[in-house]
């Protein structure tokens, strides 16, 4: 224990993490220990990055001067956020200020043009981003041009795969947060995705001109909810509708956007009423950096005031190490604060040579290989997104190593097929520009390549395979069928959508004879149904898929069944005697046995009986679903010298099965699912109420610090629409998983109703 006189705490330089104790009093070891306790998450991230850093240093030594120079000028950036936080509006301003577009258009614009990155009609109508869109632009900073590859991603959870595939190939990201709502449910999901792919990010707090905006509350939420140290680099001038600009607290300069579209940046002195706040936030920035950067810690321990360059270098190191996120602020719609974000991308986010990318060498038992962003190395690229373009399949490729030239042959590592790159383009939303070659670290697109999303391409000299992206399980299913007879276009659309989107799945249910489509949510499937209508002129009828019920029996029943048919000439005759009983308890398989004495039924006819039993089990007598857990024993019978044959005994067995089944107190079984729900603690009452309404049986509840996990058993038939109900009950923050548990009998009144419906359906067919 270290006791200090009170006067010592009055020294000017104090470490906020150490509650007023001067940094000089603390030993370096003790100070670092306090930092570890303060930010457990940043320590974990640091250890991950520190393992990568020596490898990156070695790779950089092998790069030529030309490789280093081209990498320095390149940034691959994604724009991600919760739905309706202003990502597309932000991207539109970026394109305008970088000179890629000549006029700004809004997401729900009255001019019928819409934002450049929302190129689909559906996106413009609904005002949401459905597909991630790629573009490129150039930004001049300090007289040097920098090249940005930019991907605008959707915010809606139903299109989460678009965010996954974008982040898989990017080096950095801009996380857009609403100044009013702060960190929302999808912000947490996007943060989880960024961590999955080790993506450094800078944060832009948008909508600062809206009533109720509070950037510092949003920064607190970044620290507490996302568990990543964050600090402001700016302070707003004015608030809400009175927002005039921002103060750059590192350089202590005020920035104002002037001109018709905010294209002119005017610098000025810090307003007098903000001087104290600027100094307070500047000191907080330095304190936060001292928690995550060793060089800043040294300055702190030596009680030196860091220079502007030292602060910027510390921010860059900590951001690239994924231990810190710098926070900027403004309003995209009001054309404020966008240019400083473009500068921050250059200053703080990594270039391709500062990110470690690995592949597996298929030729050497999938040994790990570190990719080198050099033009001299063999070409390695990842096809991360497929799209149906005007000229066939458009394949987006991220080049990790080497260079890709028009006219070159490249090899698909998975299939071994060699294909020629006949056309190479850079994308600008739905427009494209032809190029002859692209270098390492670039993102491009090509036509005429048959591949799947996630395939790796090389120049054929190496067999490297990149790891695939995470694909979440589908949660919602619908039955779908074309309204007319346009089946070829219907099949073509389903095949294309499956290839483009790994979360969109199609299967044919042989029991219900329906085509079932599955996806991430009802909106996800609704969009695809609408796209079929618009792009393929196929109108579809949708409905919920039929639950796969089963039929079984509860008591044994004996049978003595004779099949006799005479139609002139040789007829049909077969007699089978035996017992139909439930198989062993809890069993899922049906059992067929024979115990014939004295050759009453020859072997060849018994084989036909077995086939008849299998066919009878495929379609039960109650509602036409599969039969489960039934044992059939044939121990006697009779044959006719002329009329008996295999068909006779097969038919006799099926007749005997039906007769005995209906006498053995049959039941309809329905699938019981294990439902696991995870949600923040505040919604526990809502979730329990929702499950009680579905007549679920709650098995177990585990309460954590921030969230709880609840396990219950519920019938599958009540689970349709649960995804939507859960999102509504938990503000979109709840997640659930479904797993088949067992089959159990339906309630008697439901069984009676289902049998009646089946009979009526069969009568209509007749």
XYZ file of C-alpha atoms in Angstrom:
766
model
C 0.000 0.000 0.000
C 1.357 3.419 -0.977
C 0.298 6.399 1.194
C 0.547 9.885 -0.347
C 0.241 13.356 1.187
C -2.842 15.271 0.043
C -0.804 18.073 -1.470
C 0.756 15.720 -3.991
C -2.579 15.231 -5.744
C -2.621 18.929 -6.617
C 0.172 18.454 -9.166
C -1.064 19.480 -12.650
C -0.392 16.260 -14.572
C -2.620 13.443 -13.358
C -3.661 10.089 -14.725
C -7.438 9.730 -14.654
C -7.131 5.928 -14.489
C -5.136 6.210 -11.255
C -7.604 8.539 -9.510
C -5.330 11.568 -9.174
C -2.048 9.840 -8.330
C 0.739 11.442 -10.431
C 2.202 9.160 -13.064
C 5.716 9.724 -11.637
C 4.715 8.122 -8.317
C 3.657 4.902 -10.007
C 6.185 2.435 -11.293
C 5.850 1.492 -14.977
C 4.877 -2.063 -14.008
C 2.148 -0.902 -11.617
C 0.823 1.540 -14.181
C 0.643 -1.103 -16.902
C -1.112 -3.429 -14.446
C -3.755 -0.773 -13.817
C -4.212 -0.407 -17.565
C -4.757 -4.141 -17.939
C -7.428 -4.068 -15.274
C -9.052 -0.999 -16.814
C -9.376 -2.479 -20.291
C -9.399 -6.275 -20.333
C -10.729 -6.276 -23.887
C -8.016 -3.988 -25.245
C -5.385 -6.238 -23.626
C -6.836 -9.253 -25.438
C -6.834 -7.379 -28.744
C -3.310 -6.177 -28.113
C -2.005 -9.704 -27.600
C -3.609 -10.777 -30.903
C -2.045 -7.887 -32.784
C 1.336 -8.262 -31.083
C 1.524 -11.785 -32.493
C 0.888 -10.360 -35.968
C 3.262 -7.381 -35.690
C 6.619 -9.255 -36.025
C 5.257 -11.122 -39.066
C 4.131 -7.849 -40.665
C 7.566 -6.321 -40.011
C 9.224 -9.269 -41.766
C 6.829 -9.004 -44.720
C 7.480 -5.256 -45.087
C 11.243 -5.949 -45.380
C 10.594 -8.122 -48.441
C 8.560 -5.416 -50.223
C 10.136 -3.264 -52.911
C 10.045 0.545 -52.747
C 7.407 0.514 -55.477
C 5.235 -1.954 -53.504
C 5.472 0.192 -50.377
C 4.642 3.409 -52.246
C 1.606 1.902 -54.005
C 0.351 0.387 -50.703
C 0.738 3.674 -48.834
C -1.635 5.390 -51.254
C -4.341 2.694 -50.982
C -7.204 2.220 -48.483
C -9.907 -0.478 -48.626
C -12.767 0.824 -46.528
C -16.284 -0.342 -45.610
C -19.103 1.852 -44.307
C -21.159 -0.052 -41.707
C -23.845 0.809 -39.155
C -27.271 0.059 -37.712
C -30.121 0.546 -40.177
C -31.055 4.195 -40.797
C -27.880 5.641 -39.245
C -27.006 7.422 -42.498
C -24.390 5.168 -44.151
C -25.579 5.712 -47.729
C -26.065 9.462 -47.136
C -22.502 9.583 -45.765
C -21.134 7.626 -48.759
C -22.941 9.973 -51.183
C -21.065 12.959 -49.654
C -17.754 11.081 -49.812
C -18.286 10.488 -53.543
C -19.215 14.144 -54.085
C -16.243 15.612 -52.176
C -13.822 13.221 -53.904
C -15.198 14.260 -57.310
C -16.701 10.858 -58.253
C -20.200 12.319 -58.683
C -21.189 15.814 -59.782
C -24.333 16.243 -57.667
C -25.661 14.979 -54.340
C -28.875 12.933 -54.352
C -30.760 11.694 -51.321
C -31.755 8.132 -50.406
C -35.449 9.043 -50.605
C -34.926 11.965 -52.950
C -37.822 13.838 -54.581
C -35.869 14.068 -57.851
C -36.430 10.340 -58.603
C -32.659 9.827 -58.883
C -31.754 8.412 -55.462
C -28.337 7.864 -53.925
C -25.630 6.599 -56.300
C -24.824 3.533 -54.187
C -28.484 2.423 -54.021
C -28.679 1.375 -57.665
C -31.576 -1.140 -57.375
C -35.114 0.166 -57.880
C -36.197 -1.699 -54.753
C -33.513 0.078 -52.698
C -34.689 3.472 -53.904
C -38.363 2.655 -53.309
C -37.883 1.276 -49.793
C -35.113 3.701 -48.812
C -32.860 0.885 -47.553
C -29.640 -0.688 -48.804
C -30.179 -4.312 -49.880
C -26.904 -5.156 -51.632
C -23.451 -3.893 -50.717
C -22.142 -1.624 -53.486
C -18.476 -1.072 -54.337
C -16.872 2.066 -55.729
C -13.490 3.767 -55.830
C -12.437 7.396 -55.478
C -9.365 9.560 -54.855
C -8.740 12.026 -52.037
C -5.912 14.548 -51.911
C -4.310 15.106 -48.510
C -1.240 17.265 -47.981
C -0.747 17.393 -51.747
C -0.693 13.589 -52.129
C -3.431 11.577 -53.867
C -4.864 8.565 -52.005
C -6.951 5.856 -53.651
C -10.018 4.547 -51.757
C -11.887 1.330 -52.535
C -15.197 1.911 -50.770
C -18.024 -0.540 -49.995
C -21.379 0.714 -48.686
C -23.080 -2.111 -46.749
C -26.726 -2.691 -45.688
C -27.789 -2.048 -42.093
C -30.792 -4.378 -41.879
C -30.057 -7.664 -40.086
C -31.787 -9.634 -42.882
C -28.941 -8.662 -45.243
C -26.133 -9.355 -42.773
C -24.279 -11.580 -45.281
C -23.559 -8.446 -47.364
C -21.708 -6.973 -44.369
C -19.899 -10.284 -43.740
C -18.558 -10.583 -47.290
C -17.542 -6.906 -47.432
C -15.649 -6.979 -44.130
C -13.977 -10.261 -45.157
C -11.971 -8.442 -47.845
C -11.540 -4.953 -46.360
C -8.642 -3.519 -44.340
C -10.546 -0.910 -42.331
C -14.021 0.470 -41.714
C -15.968 3.573 -40.800
C -18.573 2.750 -38.144
C -21.448 5.248 -38.420
C -23.349 5.847 -35.164
C -26.487 7.955 -34.743
C -25.928 10.895 -32.340
C -29.469 10.494 -30.955
C -29.855 6.699 -30.695
C -26.207 5.907 -29.969
C -25.117 2.257 -30.053
C -28.051 0.174 -31.327
C -28.641 -3.555 -31.808
C -27.183 -3.781 -35.324
C -24.216 -1.625 -34.223
C -23.389 -4.433 -31.782
C -23.754 -7.025 -34.590
C -21.500 -5.010 -36.924
C -18.943 -4.653 -34.111
C -18.978 -8.452 -33.689
C -18.401 -8.861 -37.444
C -15.509 -6.379 -37.407
C -13.870 -8.299 -34.576
C -14.391 -11.601 -36.439
C -12.300 -10.310 -39.374
C -9.902 -8.143 -37.274
C -11.033 -4.871 -38.862
C -9.733 -1.584 -37.357
C -12.331 1.172 -37.397
C -12.831 4.881 -36.987
C -16.231 6.026 -35.727
C -18.315 8.817 -37.210
C -21.172 10.136 -35.055
C -23.787 11.236 -37.579
C -27.014 13.276 -37.306
C -25.460 15.850 -34.954
C -28.008 18.406 -36.186
C -30.988 16.411 -34.891
C -32.903 17.204 -31.724
C -31.625 15.171 -28.773
C -28.177 14.531 -30.270
C -25.488 13.801 -27.681
C -22.122 12.666 -29.097
C -20.474 12.173 -25.719
C -23.230 9.818 -24.571
C -22.653 7.825 -27.790
C -18.900 7.685 -26.996
C -19.694 6.376 -23.500
C -21.799 3.631 -25.110
C -18.933 2.717 -27.463
C -16.772 2.184 -24.374
C -19.379 0.329 -22.308
C -21.431 -1.636 -24.852
C -18.814 -2.405 -27.502
C -16.010 -2.742 -24.939
C -13.545 -0.796 -27.081
C -11.708 2.319 -25.809
C -12.992 5.360 -27.729
C -12.310 9.080 -27.466
C -13.409 12.152 -29.410
C -11.031 13.924 -31.806
C -13.567 16.733 -32.224
C -15.995 18.864 -30.241
C -19.167 20.258 -31.894
C -19.661 24.007 -32.363
C -23.305 24.571 -31.497
C -25.866 21.852 -30.933
C -28.847 20.276 -32.705
C -30.303 22.701 -35.283
C -27.668 25.277 -34.249
C -24.751 23.050 -35.329
C -22.183 25.226 -37.139
C -19.064 23.055 -37.350
C -16.528 21.154 -35.259
C -13.318 21.883 -33.383
C -10.291 19.692 -34.153
C -9.032 19.177 -30.580
C -5.633 17.792 -31.655
C -4.699 20.888 -33.689
C -6.959 23.238 -31.626
C -8.623 24.654 -34.723
C -12.296 25.249 -35.623
C -13.587 23.796 -38.933
C -16.646 25.189 -40.743
C -18.272 23.782 -43.902
C -19.142 26.548 -46.358
C -20.441 26.630 -49.941
C -23.697 25.290 -51.404
C -22.869 21.677 -50.507
C -20.324 22.137 -47.731
C -17.435 21.624 -50.150
C -15.324 24.500 -48.725
C -13.603 24.033 -45.348
C -12.911 27.264 -43.459
C -10.544 27.210 -40.504
C -10.829 29.548 -37.542
C -9.972 30.034 -33.881
C -11.620 27.909 -31.227
C -14.724 29.747 -29.902
C -13.990 31.165 -26.431
C -16.895 29.330 -24.794
C -15.438 26.004 -25.989
C -11.776 26.486 -24.976
C -12.168 24.711 -21.601
C -14.186 21.841 -23.111
C -11.628 21.382 -25.896
C -8.762 21.176 -23.368
C -10.740 18.742 -21.203
C -11.517 16.433 -24.151
C -7.939 16.723 -25.443
C -6.615 15.588 -22.073
C -9.157 12.731 -22.014
C -7.944 11.663 -25.483
C -4.325 11.609 -24.248
C -5.348 9.675 -21.099
C -7.216 7.075 -23.177
C -4.261 6.704 -25.563
C -1.940 6.232 -22.571
C -4.085 3.221 -21.645
C -3.601 1.543 -25.028
C -0.263 2.732 -26.465
C 3.163 2.122 -24.882
C 4.885 5.183 -26.387
C 2.158 7.452 -25.042
C 2.554 5.713 -21.666
C 6.268 6.619 -21.663
C 5.427 10.288 -22.269
C 2.890 10.104 -19.470
C 5.386 8.613 -17.045
C 7.914 11.304 -17.960
C 5.241 14.023 -17.542
C 5.851 15.308 -21.072
C 3.073 16.953 -23.053
C 2.802 15.063 -26.369
C 3.118 16.946 -29.650
C 0.470 16.895 -32.394
C 2.525 14.375 -34.376
C 2.991 12.122 -31.347
C -0.759 12.116 -30.651
C -1.561 11.293 -34.294
C 1.060 8.526 -34.391
C -0.341 7.026 -31.165
C -3.897 7.114 -32.585
C -2.710 5.381 -35.755
C -0.805 2.662 -33.870
C -3.676 1.988 -31.435
C -6.333 1.996 -34.170
C -4.427 -0.403 -36.441
C -3.771 -2.627 -33.395
C -7.572 -2.706 -32.872
C -7.220 -1.350 -29.323
C -8.857 2.046 -29.883
C -11.325 3.853 -32.127
C -10.988 7.596 -32.811
C -14.355 9.365 -32.922
C -15.301 12.158 -35.327
C -18.668 13.878 -35.616
C -20.907 15.824 -37.961
C -24.045 15.550 -40.081
C -23.955 13.906 -43.503
C -27.366 15.277 -44.485
C -26.299 18.818 -43.518
C -22.941 18.372 -45.356
C -20.883 18.854 -42.184
C -17.796 17.018 -40.980
C -17.243 14.595 -43.883
C -13.861 15.881 -45.132
C -12.156 15.375 -41.722
C -13.291 11.710 -41.865
C -11.601 11.360 -45.285
C -8.412 12.786 -43.751
C -8.751 10.428 -40.762
C -8.996 7.414 -43.113
C -5.568 8.348 -44.479
C -4.114 9.197 -41.062
C -5.418 6.348 -38.925
C -6.599 3.363 -40.980
C -4.143 0.770 -42.368
C -2.965 0.335 -45.935
C -2.878 -3.256 -47.363
C 0.737 -3.814 -46.248
C -0.196 -3.163 -42.595
C -2.796 -5.963 -42.401
C -1.867 -9.635 -42.074
C -3.665 -11.891 -44.563
C -3.115 -15.638 -44.509
C -3.981 -18.516 -46.833
C -3.735 -22.303 -46.687
C -1.338 -24.128 -49.004
C -3.433 -27.004 -50.392
C -0.318 -28.665 -51.850
C 1.299 -28.866 -48.389
C -1.490 -30.291 -46.201
C -3.099 -26.855 -45.820
C -0.067 -25.310 -44.140
C -0.565 -21.649 -43.191
C 0.985 -19.133 -45.602
C 1.350 -15.380 -45.016
C 0.450 -13.447 -48.151
C 2.766 -10.663 -49.309
C 1.148 -7.596 -50.963
C 3.806 -7.464 -53.678
C 3.363 -7.233 -57.456
C 6.304 -9.628 -57.936
C 4.667 -12.529 -56.062
C 2.315 -15.144 -57.624
C -1.258 -13.890 -57.987
C -3.765 -14.803 -55.222
C -7.292 -13.367 -55.196
C -10.617 -14.081 -53.488
C -14.007 -13.995 -55.247
C -16.099 -12.502 -52.449
C -19.285 -11.436 -54.226
C -21.259 -12.542 -57.299
C -23.809 -10.482 -59.175
C -25.851 -10.975 -62.315
C -24.784 -8.129 -64.598
C -25.761 -6.947 -68.071
C -23.009 -9.112 -69.564
C -23.426 -12.249 -67.442
C -22.069 -13.117 -64.014
C -20.036 -10.315 -62.464
C -17.402 -11.610 -60.015
C -15.877 -9.228 -57.456
C -12.264 -10.130 -56.631
C -9.933 -8.810 -53.933
C -6.290 -9.161 -54.998
C -4.161 -10.142 -51.997
C -0.876 -10.923 -53.721
C 0.640 -10.332 -57.156
C -1.273 -8.593 -59.925
C -4.204 -9.464 -62.169
C -3.937 -8.574 -65.867
C -6.547 -8.571 -68.591
C -5.971 -11.565 -70.901
C -4.210 -13.627 -68.212
C -5.308 -17.135 -67.267
C -6.243 -17.741 -63.626
C -7.008 -21.035 -61.837
C -9.880 -21.773 -59.469
C -8.143 -23.626 -56.612
C -11.324 -25.467 -55.567
C -12.237 -26.863 -58.996
C -8.824 -26.748 -60.709
C -10.404 -25.048 -63.744
C -8.330 -22.532 -65.696
C -10.175 -19.477 -67.061
C -9.154 -16.443 -69.096
C -9.733 -12.929 -67.733
C -11.349 -11.439 -70.813
C -12.493 -8.214 -69.162
C -11.351 -6.415 -66.021
C -13.294 -3.499 -64.498
C -13.365 -1.194 -61.492
C -16.880 -0.811 -60.117
C -18.660 2.432 -59.358
C -21.976 1.160 -57.942
C -23.730 -0.233 -61.059
C -21.355 1.552 -63.470
C -17.945 0.204 -64.426
C -14.648 1.367 -65.904
C -12.394 -0.961 -67.884
C -8.795 -1.398 -66.705
C -5.878 -3.421 -68.075
C -4.498 -4.568 -64.720
C -4.965 -4.241 -60.979
C -2.250 -4.506 -58.339
C -1.965 -6.089 -54.932
C -4.464 -4.843 -52.372
C -6.962 -3.719 -55.037
C -10.631 -4.651 -55.500
C -11.899 -5.259 -59.030
C -14.527 -7.225 -60.956
C -14.484 -9.506 -63.999
C -16.953 -11.270 -66.309
C -17.257 -14.783 -67.686
C -15.885 -16.675 -64.687
C -17.972 -19.559 -63.398
C -17.368 -19.811 -59.659
C -19.022 -19.648 -56.251
C -18.816 -16.950 -53.618
C -15.673 -17.556 -51.520
C -13.585 -19.307 -54.220
C -9.844 -18.549 -54.355
C -8.033 -17.856 -57.661
C -4.289 -18.059 -58.345
C -2.041 -17.805 -61.412
C -1.593 -21.599 -61.305
C 1.930 -21.622 -59.836
C 0.655 -21.937 -56.239
C -2.316 -23.721 -54.655
C -3.311 -21.255 -51.957
C -6.835 -21.190 -50.577
C -8.263 -18.307 -48.543
C -10.513 -19.065 -45.584
C -14.193 -18.626 -46.367
C -16.478 -16.121 -44.678
C -18.895 -16.895 -41.844
C -22.378 -17.746 -43.139
C -25.160 -17.595 -40.511
C -27.964 -20.152 -40.490
C -31.310 -19.313 -42.074
C -34.098 -18.650 -39.568
C -37.235 -18.197 -41.680
C -38.723 -20.471 -44.369
C -41.587 -20.125 -46.838
C -43.163 -22.408 -49.386
C -43.115 -20.864 -52.859
C -44.546 -21.735 -56.265
C -44.949 -19.826 -59.556
C -48.441 -18.433 -60.222
C -48.406 -19.304 -63.916
C -46.566 -21.992 -65.827
C -43.279 -20.099 -66.184
C -41.248 -22.826 -64.434
C -37.944 -22.303 -66.390
C -37.676 -18.654 -65.293
C -38.702 -19.625 -61.744
C -35.877 -22.209 -61.571
C -33.411 -19.810 -63.203
C -34.188 -17.118 -60.603
C -33.823 -19.510 -57.652
C -30.493 -20.843 -58.974
C -29.120 -17.344 -59.500
C -30.193 -16.060 -56.076
C -28.678 -19.106 -54.353
C -25.359 -18.508 -56.118
C -25.326 -14.806 -55.252
C -26.436 -15.104 -51.631
C -25.136 -17.934 -49.393
C -27.865 -17.211 -46.784
C -30.652 -17.788 -49.345
C -31.369 -21.520 -49.498
C -33.763 -23.561 -51.632
C -34.925 -27.152 -51.132
C -37.755 -29.359 -52.352
C -39.836 -31.034 -49.658
C -40.826 -34.469 -51.002
C -43.490 -34.864 -48.313
C -45.443 -31.686 -48.944
C -44.325 -31.528 -52.626
C -43.427 -27.861 -52.082
C -40.393 -25.754 -52.913
C -39.141 -24.224 -49.662
C -37.005 -21.077 -49.565
C -35.127 -20.149 -46.394
C -33.427 -16.918 -45.417
C -32.418 -14.491 -42.661
C -35.832 -12.943 -42.157
C -39.221 -12.222 -43.654
C -37.972 -9.027 -45.352
C -35.067 -10.996 -46.862
C -37.436 -13.493 -48.516
C -39.954 -10.790 -49.432
C -37.226 -8.934 -51.366
C -36.329 -12.074 -53.353
C -39.989 -12.777 -54.170
C -40.295 -9.185 -55.392
C -37.069 -9.482 -57.428
C -38.446 -12.598 -59.162
C -41.449 -10.592 -60.245
C -39.392 -7.618 -61.489
C -36.344 -9.309 -62.982
C -37.869 -12.553 -64.283
C -41.569 -11.666 -64.683
C -42.502 -14.559 -62.391
C -45.274 -13.900 -59.892
C -45.154 -16.287 -56.943
C -47.560 -17.654 -54.386
C -46.015 -17.999 -50.914
C -47.191 -19.629 -47.731
C -45.723 -21.164 -44.628
C -44.189 -24.588 -45.224
C -45.976 -27.675 -43.996
C -44.569 -29.124 -40.790
C -43.076 -32.595 -41.201
C -45.405 -34.620 -38.974
C -45.012 -38.352 -38.277
C -47.508 -41.154 -37.582
C -47.170 -44.027 -35.115
C -49.143 -46.525 -32.996
C -49.481 -47.012 -29.241
C -50.656 -50.628 -28.807
C -50.095 -53.931 -30.683
C -52.695 -55.153 -33.182
C -52.985 -58.494 -34.977
C -53.756 -58.867 -38.684
C -54.950 -61.643 -40.978
C -55.264 -60.133 -44.416
C -55.982 -61.794 -47.754
C -55.494 -60.041 -51.076
C -57.543 -61.726 -53.797
C -58.082 -60.453 -57.332
C -59.523 -62.340 -60.310
C -59.687 -60.703 -63.722
C -59.631 -63.558 -66.217
C -56.566 -65.728 -66.591
C -54.013 -65.672 -63.794
C -55.236 -63.554 -60.865
C -53.590 -62.258 -57.675
C -53.549 -64.021 -54.302
C -51.627 -63.425 -51.111
C -52.429 -63.977 -47.435
C -50.354 -62.613 -44.544
C -50.891 -63.175 -40.809
C -48.978 -61.522 -37.965
C -48.684 -58.615 -35.539
C -48.129 -54.831 -35.868
C -46.701 -53.310 -32.675
C -44.750 -50.266 -31.469
C -40.989 -50.739 -31.858
C -38.690 -50.232 -28.879
C -39.450 -47.111 -26.878
C -37.712 -43.987 -28.140
C -36.694 -45.706 -31.357
C -36.976 -43.936 -34.697
C -36.616 -46.856 -37.065
C -39.276 -49.151 -38.395
C -38.654 -52.897 -38.117
C -39.824 -55.713 -40.423
C -39.458 -59.326 -39.243
C -40.624 -62.751 -40.409
C -41.067 -66.023 -38.528
C -42.427 -68.386 -41.180
C -42.383 -72.121 -40.393
C -42.562 -74.863 -42.991
C -42.207 -72.607 -46.034
C -45.786 -71.317 -45.850
C -44.552 -68.213 -47.758
C -41.497 -68.611 -50.032
C -38.470 -66.321 -49.567
C -39.032 -64.412 -52.814
C -42.524 -63.410 -51.646
C -41.204 -62.362 -48.212
C -38.825 -59.934 -49.965
C -41.905 -58.430 -51.669
C -43.621 -58.197 -48.254
C -40.628 -56.220 -46.925
C -40.892 -53.818 -49.873
C -44.638 -53.428 -49.234
C -43.946 -52.568 -45.564
C -41.381 -49.895 -46.584
C -43.816 -48.327 -49.066
C -46.625 -48.343 -46.484
C -44.360 -46.544 -43.972
C -43.618 -43.758 -46.493
C -47.216 -42.560 -46.403
C -49.245 -43.280 -43.277
C -53.022 -43.931 -43.244
C -53.922 -40.952 -40.996
C -52.632 -37.826 -42.785
C -50.213 -39.193 -45.392
C -46.982 -38.487 -43.500
C -44.149 -40.899 -42.729
C -44.690 -43.671 -40.182
C -42.288 -43.877 -37.262
C -41.360 -46.514 -34.671
C -43.484 -49.443 -35.949
C -42.602 -53.158 -35.946
C -44.310 -55.621 -38.316
C -44.001 -59.370 -37.737
C -45.340 -61.852 -40.350
C -45.479 -65.356 -38.849
C -47.964 -67.134 -41.137
C -49.731 -66.928 -44.466
C -50.856 -68.819 -47.529
C -50.089 -68.968 -51.239
C -52.004 -70.039 -54.358
C -50.305 -72.399 -56.763
C -51.187 -70.242 -59.793
C -52.246 -66.766 -58.677
C -49.540 -65.897 -56.105
C -46.685 -63.581 -57.135
C -44.495 -60.784 -55.702
C -47.023 -58.031 -56.490
C -49.793 -59.986 -54.693
C -47.788 -60.262 -51.457
C -46.589 -56.645 -51.645
C -50.197 -55.470 -51.978
C -51.342 -57.859 -49.229
C -48.716 -56.495 -46.821
C -49.752 -52.888 -47.518
C -53.415 -53.785 -46.919
C -52.578 -55.663 -43.700
C -50.465 -52.711 -42.499
C -53.288 -50.208 -43.031
C -55.892 -52.427 -41.367
C -53.750 -53.163 -38.297
C -52.464 -49.552 -38.038
C -55.989 -48.147 -37.653
C -56.770 -50.715 -34.932
C -53.581 -50.000 -32.932
C -54.686 -46.609 -31.498
C -52.653 -44.517 -33.955
C -51.230 -41.071 -33.082
C -49.865 -38.137 -35.049
C -46.422 -37.042 -33.839
C -45.158 -33.484 -34.193
C -41.540 -32.252 -33.993
C -40.543 -30.746 -30.650
C -37.736 -28.209 -30.959
C -35.203 -26.987 -28.419
C -35.312 -23.179 -28.575
C -32.377 -21.197 -27.182
C -33.005 -17.456 -26.815
C -30.317 -14.908 -25.903
C -31.328 -11.330 -25.117
C -30.389 -8.364 -22.888
C -31.662 -8.748 -19.306
C -34.125 -5.873 -19.650
C -36.279 -7.949 -22.041
C -36.459 -11.128 -19.942
C -40.120 -10.608 -19.012
C -41.067 -9.970 -22.653
C -39.292 -13.130 -23.860
C -40.853 -15.361 -21.163
C -44.286 -13.911 -21.966
C -43.756 -14.588 -25.674
C -42.720 -18.221 -25.055
C -45.663 -18.785 -22.688
C -48.000 -17.578 -25.421
C -46.501 -20.267 -27.699
C -47.092 -22.883 -24.947
C -43.360 -23.528 -24.702
C -41.962 -25.428 -21.715
C -39.054 -23.472 -20.228
C -36.255 -25.859 -19.220
C -33.438 -23.626 -18.052
C -32.490 -19.949 -17.618
C -28.957 -18.609 -17.280
C -28.599 -14.960 -16.235
C -25.351 -13.231 -17.150
C -24.132 -9.718 -16.352
C -25.700 -8.040 -19.399
C -27.811 -10.754 -21.017
C -29.636 -13.957 -20.264
C -29.921 -17.266 -22.124
C -33.160 -19.208 -21.928
C -33.718 -22.786 -23.111
C -37.193 -24.107 -23.822
C -39.027 -26.833 -25.711
C -41.697 -25.876 -28.196
C -43.609 -27.429 -31.088
C -42.303 -26.453 -34.520
C -45.792 -25.553 -35.780
C -45.975 -22.589 -33.359
C -42.496 -21.289 -34.237
C -43.361 -19.711 -37.594
C -43.095 -15.935 -37.298
C -41.142 -16.274 -34.027
C -38.136 -14.400 -35.477
C -40.298 -11.340 -36.132
C -42.083 -11.579 -32.740
C -38.761 -11.879 -30.902
C -37.289 -8.867 -32.684
C -40.400 -6.838 -31.841
C -40.235 -7.924 -28.163
C -36.513 -7.174 -27.769
C -36.012 -4.112 -30.028
C -34.099 -6.319 -32.450
C -31.531 -7.325 -29.808
C -32.742 -10.888 -29.218
C -31.298 -13.905 -31.036
C -32.530 -17.487 -31.120
C -31.557 -20.890 -32.447
C -33.763 -23.893 -33.174
C -32.688 -27.512 -32.855
C -34.756 -30.656 -33.352
C -35.223 -32.572 -30.118
C -37.779 -35.368 -30.571
C -41.233 -36.262 -31.829
C -44.201 -36.181 -29.426
C -47.954 -36.875 -29.884
C -50.175 -33.944 -30.842
C -53.151 -33.106 -28.638
C -56.295 -35.195 -29.443
C -58.363 -32.263 -30.773
C -55.544 -31.176 -33.122
C -55.144 -34.772 -34.329
C -58.889 -35.069 -35.030
C -58.846 -31.798 -36.973
C -55.816 -32.839 -39.060
C -57.338 -36.228 -39.961
C -60.562 -34.505 -41.032
C -58.655 -32.002 -43.200
C -56.704 -34.862 -44.828
C -59.925 -36.743 -45.650
C -61.507 -33.615 -47.178
C -58.383 -32.981 -49.230
C -58.482 -36.549 -50.622
C -62.192 -36.265 -51.457
C -61.508 -33.101 -53.471
C -58.824 -34.942 -55.467
C -61.354 -37.657 -56.360
